[in-house]
Amino acid sequence: MSIHMEYYLIVSAIMFFAGIYGFFTRRNT
């Protein structure tokens, strides 16, 4: 597996969790 593929998966996962975290924090306030 290439490094670019792993990097893309890690970045997309971080953005995904960051979006869910921001959604919940924004909804709770």
mmCIF file of N, CA and C in Angstrom:
data_model
loop_
_atom_site.group_PDB
_atom_site.id
_atom_site.type_symbol
_atom_site.label_atom_id
_atom_site.label_comp_id
_atom_site.label_asym_id
_atom_site.label_seq_id
_atom_site.Cartn_x
_atom_site.Cartn_y
_atom_site.Cartn_z
ATOM 1 N N MET A 1 0.852 -1.200 0.000
ATOM 2 C CA MET A 1 0.000 0.000 0.000
ATOM 3 C C MET A 1 0.887 1.249 0.000
ATOM 4 N N SER A 2 0.481 2.242 -0.747
ATOM 5 C CA SER A 2 1.273 3.464 -0.843
ATOM 6 C C SER A 2 1.053 4.362 0.368
ATOM 7 N N ILE A 3 2.011 5.239 0.608
ATOM 8 C CA ILE A 3 1.929 6.145 1.757
ATOM 9 C C ILE A 3 0.818 7.163 1.553
ATOM 10 N N HIS A 4 0.621 7.591 0.299
ATOM 11 C CA HIS A 4 -0.402 8.603 0.018
ATOM 12 C C HIS A 4 -1.791 8.095 0.388
ATOM 13 N N MET A 5 -2.044 6.811 0.182
ATOM 14 C CA MET A 5 -3.351 6.248 0.491
ATOM 15 C C MET A 5 -3.582 6.265 1.998
ATOM 16 N N GLU A 6 -2.581 5.870 2.765
ATOM 17 C CA GLU A 6 -2.713 5.870 4.221
ATOM 18 C C GLU A 6 -2.881 7.292 4.735
ATOM 19 N N TYR A 7 -2.130 8.231 4.166
ATOM 20 C CA TYR A 7 -2.227 9.633 4.589
ATOM 21 C C TYR A 7 -3.619 10.167 4.320
ATOM 22 N N TYR A 8 -4.180 9.822 3.161
ATOM 23 C CA TYR A 8 -5.527 10.282 2.810
ATOM 24 C C TYR A 8 -6.564 9.703 3.767
ATOM 25 N N LEU A 9 -6.408 8.447 4.133
ATOM 26 C CA LEU A 9 -7.356 7.809 5.052
ATOM 27 C C LEU A 9 -7.291 8.449 6.435
ATOM 28 N N ILE A 10 -6.076 8.730 6.902
ATOM 29 C CA ILE A 10 -5.913 9.342 8.226
ATOM 30 C C ILE A 10 -6.503 10.741 8.242
ATOM 31 N N VAL A 11 -6.215 11.535 7.211
ATOM 32 C CA VAL A 11 -6.726 12.907 7.144
ATOM 33 C C VAL A 11 -8.248 12.902 7.064
ATOM 34 N N SER A 12 -8.814 12.026 6.237
ATOM 35 C CA SER A 12 -10.273 11.975 6.093
ATOM 36 C C SER A 12 -10.924 11.534 7.405
ATOM 37 N N ALA A 13 -10.290 10.629 8.129
ATOM 38 C CA ALA A 13 -10.840 10.172 9.407
ATOM 39 C C ALA A 13 -10.829 11.306 10.430
ATOM 40 N N ILE A 14 -9.737 12.074 10.460
ATOM 41 C CA ILE A 14 -9.646 13.203 11.397
ATOM 42 C C ILE A 14 -10.708 14.240 11.074
ATOM 43 N N MET A 15 -10.889 14.560 9.794
ATOM 44 C CA MET A 15 -11.884 15.551 9.390
ATOM 45 C C MET A 15 -13.281 15.047 9.734
ATOM 46 N N PHE A 16 -13.508 13.734 9.572
ATOM 47 C CA PHE A 16 -14.816 13.147 9.860
ATOM 48 C C PHE A 16 -15.161 13.270 11.345
ATOM 49 N N PHE A 17 -14.203 12.879 12.203
ATOM 50 C CA PHE A 17 -14.447 12.956 13.645
ATOM 51 C C PHE A 17 -14.540 14.397 14.111
ATOM 52 N N ALA A 18 -13.746 15.283 13.514
ATOM 53 C CA ALA A 18 -13.797 16.707 13.875
ATOM 54 C C ALA A 18 -15.165 17.279 13.530
ATOM 55 N N GLY A 19 -15.738 16.858 12.422
ATOM 56 C CA GLY A 19 -17.052 17.347 12.014
ATOM 57 C C GLY A 19 -18.133 16.854 12.957
ATOM 58 N N ILE A 20 -18.061 15.590 13.377
ATOM 59 C CA ILE A 20 -19.049 15.046 14.312
ATOM 60 C C ILE A 20 -18.923 15.741 15.666
ATOM 61 N N TYR A 21 -17.687 15.951 16.125
ATOM 62 C CA TYR A 21 -17.456 16.622 17.411
ATOM 63 C C TYR A 21 -18.008 18.041 17.380
ATOM 64 N N GLY A 22 -17.755 18.768 16.305
ATOM 65 C CA GLY A 22 -18.264 20.133 16.180
ATOM 66 C C GLY A 22 -19.778 20.150 16.102
ATOM 67 N N PHE A 23 -20.360 19.146 15.446
ATOM 68 C CA PHE A 23 -21.817 19.077 15.324
ATOM 69 C C PHE A 23 -22.472 18.889 16.689
ATOM 70 N N PHE A 24 -21.928 17.957 17.492
ATOM 71 C CA PHE A 24 -22.506 17.689 18.812
ATOM 72 C C PHE A 24 -22.308 18.863 19.757
ATOM 73 N N THR A 25 -21.123 19.468 19.750
ATOM 74 C CA THR A 25 -20.863 20.591 20.657
ATOM 75 C C THR A 25 -21.725 21.784 20.278
ATOM 76 N N ARG A 26 -21.934 21.978 18.996
ATOM 77 C CA ARG A 26 -22.743 23.112 18.549
ATOM 78 C C ARG A 26 -24.217 22.879 18.881
ATOM 79 N N ARG A 27 -24.662 21.619 18.850
ATOM 80 C CA ARG A 27 -26.063 21.306 19.126
ATOM 81 C C ARG A 27 -26.359 21.381 20.626
ATOM 82 N N ASN A 28 -25.389 21.011 21.446
ATOM 83 C CA ASN A 28 -25.602 21.004 22.897
ATOM 84 C C ASN A 28 -25.665 22.411 23.476
ATOM 85 N N THR A 29 -24.969 23.354 22.878
ATOM 86 C CA THR A 29 -24.946 24.710 23.432
ATOM 87 C C THR A 29 -26.219 25.455 23.119
#
